[in-house]
Tab-separated table of C-alpha atoms in Angstrom:
chain	number	residue	atom	x	y	z
R	1	MET	CA	-29.431	8.198	-17.397
R	2	ALA	CA	-27.774	11.673	-17.364
R	3	ASP	CA	-26.608	10.877	-13.586
R	4	ASN	CA	-25.072	7.499	-14.527
R	5	GLU	CA	-23.098	9.215	-17.398
R	6	GLU	CA	-21.808	12.013	-15.061
R	7	ASN	CA	-21.166	9.554	-12.304
R	8	LEU	CA	-19.050	7.403	-14.945
R	9	GLU	CA	-17.096	10.506	-16.194
R	10	ASN	CA	-16.535	11.454	-12.707
R	11	TYR	CA	-15.234	8.058	-11.850
R	12	GLU	CA	-13.201	7.913	-14.928
R	13	GLU	CA	-11.428	11.214	-14.276
R	14	LYS	CA	-10.462	9.988	-10.419
R	15	LEU	CA	-9.069	6.825	-12.085
R	16	LEU	CA	-7.006	8.492	-14.432
R	17	ASN	CA	-5.672	10.812	-11.673
R	18	LEU	CA	-4.581	7.692	-9.587
R	19	VAL	CA	-3.128	6.337	-12.666
R	20	LEU	CA	-0.961	9.626	-13.128
R	21	SER	CA	-0.090	9.457	-9.668
R	22	ALA	CA	1.102	6.099	-9.749
R	23	GLU	CA	3.234	6.846	-12.751
R	24	ASN	CA	4.798	10.060	-11.288
R	25	GLY	CA	5.384	8.579	-7.521
R	26	ASN	CA	7.940	9.901	-5.281
R	27	HIS	CA	9.721	6.683	-4.916
R	28	ASP	CA	11.591	4.732	-7.518
R	29	TYR	CA	11.942	1.348	-6.739
R	30	SER	CA	12.891	-0.078	-10.250
R	31	LYS	CA	16.537	-0.440	-9.410
R	32	LEU	CA	16.265	-2.605	-6.664
R	33	LEU	CA	15.828	-6.491	-6.525
R	34	PRO	CA	12.701	-7.968	-5.170
R	35	LEU	CA	14.672	-9.388	-2.009
R	36	GLU	CA	15.704	-5.685	-1.527
R	37	VAL	CA	12.182	-4.417	-1.915
R	38	LEU	CA	11.118	-7.294	0.686
R	39	ARG	CA	13.640	-6.322	2.982
R	40	ASP	CA	13.748	-2.587	2.901
R	41	ILE	CA	9.948	-1.698	2.179
R	42	PHE	CA	8.121	-4.782	4.130
R	43	GLY	CA	10.690	-5.715	6.723
R	44	HIS	CA	11.038	-9.291	6.005
R	45	ASN	CA	14.225	-11.135	5.627
R	46	GLY	CA	13.151	-13.874	3.163
R	47	PHE	CA	10.491	-15.085	0.834
R	48	LYS	CA	7.834	-17.552	1.896
R	49	PRO	CA	7.383	-20.684	-0.377
R	50	GLN	CA	6.252	-19.925	-3.968
R	51	GLN	CA	6.547	-16.144	-3.394
R	52	GLN	CA	9.841	-15.566	-5.103
R	53	GLU	CA	8.784	-17.674	-8.221
R	54	ILE	CA	5.683	-15.921	-8.535
R	55	ILE	CA	7.294	-12.518	-8.532
R	56	SER	CA	9.937	-13.507	-10.978
R	57	ARG	CA	7.415	-14.858	-13.339
R	58	ILE	CA	5.553	-11.331	-13.172
R	59	LEU	CA	8.844	-9.294	-13.393
R	60	ASN	CA	10.121	-11.363	-16.372
R	61	LYS	CA	6.839	-11.039	-18.039
R	62	GLU	CA	6.614	-15.034	-18.235
R	63	GLY	CA	2.808	-15.110	-19.243
R	64	HIS	CA	0.127	-15.172	-16.930
R	65	SER	CA	0.492	-15.930	-13.452
R	66	LEU	CA	-1.801	-17.541	-10.777
R	67	GLY	CA	-0.757	-18.275	-7.472
R	68	ILE	CA	-2.854	-20.342	-4.911
R	69	MET	CA	-1.585	-19.982	-1.496
R	70	SER	CA	-3.125	-20.567	1.916
R	71	THR	CA	-4.118	-17.922	4.141
R	72	GLY	CA	-0.954	-15.916	5.532
R	73	GLY	CA	0.789	-17.561	2.352
R	74	GLY	CA	1.877	-14.033	1.126
R	75	LYS	CA	-0.236	-13.552	-1.993
R	76	SER	CA	-0.299	-9.742	-1.356
R	77	LEU	CA	3.440	-9.516	-1.787
R	78	CYS	CA	3.130	-11.519	-5.011
R	79	PHE	CA	1.508	-8.391	-6.774
R	80	GLN	CA	2.863	-5.529	-4.484
R	81	ILE	CA	6.441	-6.388	-5.100
R	82	PRO	CA	6.302	-6.225	-8.710
R	83	ALA	CA	4.069	-3.279	-8.883
R	84	LEU	CA	6.624	-1.189	-6.811
R	85	ILE	CA	9.397	-2.285	-9.022
R	86	GLN	CA	7.746	-1.907	-12.214
R	87	LYS	CA	6.327	1.176	-11.082
R	88	ASN	CA	2.907	0.225	-12.848
R	89	LEU	CA	-0.610	0.765	-11.922
R	90	THR	CA	-1.593	-2.612	-10.438
R	91	ILE	CA	-5.524	-3.662	-10.171
R	92	VAL	CA	-6.520	-6.281	-7.594
R	93	VAL	CA	-10.012	-7.762	-7.297
R	94	SER	CA	-10.803	-8.500	-3.668
R	95	PRO	CA	-14.401	-9.294	-2.303
R	96	LEU	CA	-13.403	-8.097	1.047
R	97	ILE	CA	-13.437	-4.188	1.913
R	98	ALA	CA	-11.675	-4.834	5.363
R	99	LEU	CA	-8.739	-6.620	3.267
R	100	MET	CA	-8.502	-3.704	0.771
R	101	LYS	CA	-8.317	-1.111	3.422
R	102	ASP	CA	-5.862	-3.010	5.613
R	103	GLN	CA	-3.505	-3.295	2.562
R	104	MET	CA	-3.981	0.287	1.461
R	105	ASP	CA	-3.096	1.406	4.965
R	106	ASN	CA	0.066	-0.592	5.159
R	107	LEU	CA	1.112	0.666	1.707
R	108	LEU	CA	0.705	4.157	2.602
R	109	LYS	CA	2.811	3.761	5.865
R	110	LYS	CA	5.320	2.525	3.581
R	111	GLY	CA	5.309	5.763	1.439
R	112	THR	CA	3.537	4.495	-1.497
R	113	ASN	CA	0.586	5.571	-3.540
R	114	SER	CA	-2.425	3.408	-2.881
R	115	ALA	CA	-6.213	3.658	-3.412
R	116	PHE	CA	-9.380	1.149	-3.359
R	117	PHE	CA	-12.501	1.117	-4.887
R	118	VAL	CA	-15.807	0.052	-3.553
R	119	ASN	CA	-18.445	-0.522	-6.108
R	120	SER	CA	-18.379	2.056	-9.084
R	121	SER	CA	-18.770	5.438	-7.362
R	122	THR	CA	-16.577	5.167	-4.208
R	123	ILE	CA	-12.915	5.883	-4.444
R	124	HIS	CA	-10.815	5.875	-1.021
R	125	SER	CA	-7.584	7.354	-2.054
R	126	LEU	CA	-4.522	8.524	0.001
R	127	THR	CA	-1.148	9.272	-1.819
């Protein structure tokens, strides 16, 4: 039981450090429009269908949003762009470790803070 409590405390400390890192990041995208972030950070000239509507709902705090899109439809940008503009910690649940790693690697290449968790004891983080 003591080991579980120690692991949880360690996990909580790592998570808190990641939150503080996200809040104190080197980049401030808060003054950019979503299309500017899309072009400047992600290198795309325009949104795919539904992306702009979902991103706008999130940024305008219009309640909960659920985006159901096909593979390759651009779901990741629907949470990544608002997270960068709002400079908030964003939590995404994904069943695929390879997808989490790929998204983290791509965000790191763009100069953003990023981390992913695998189970309750392993944190992969590079900032």
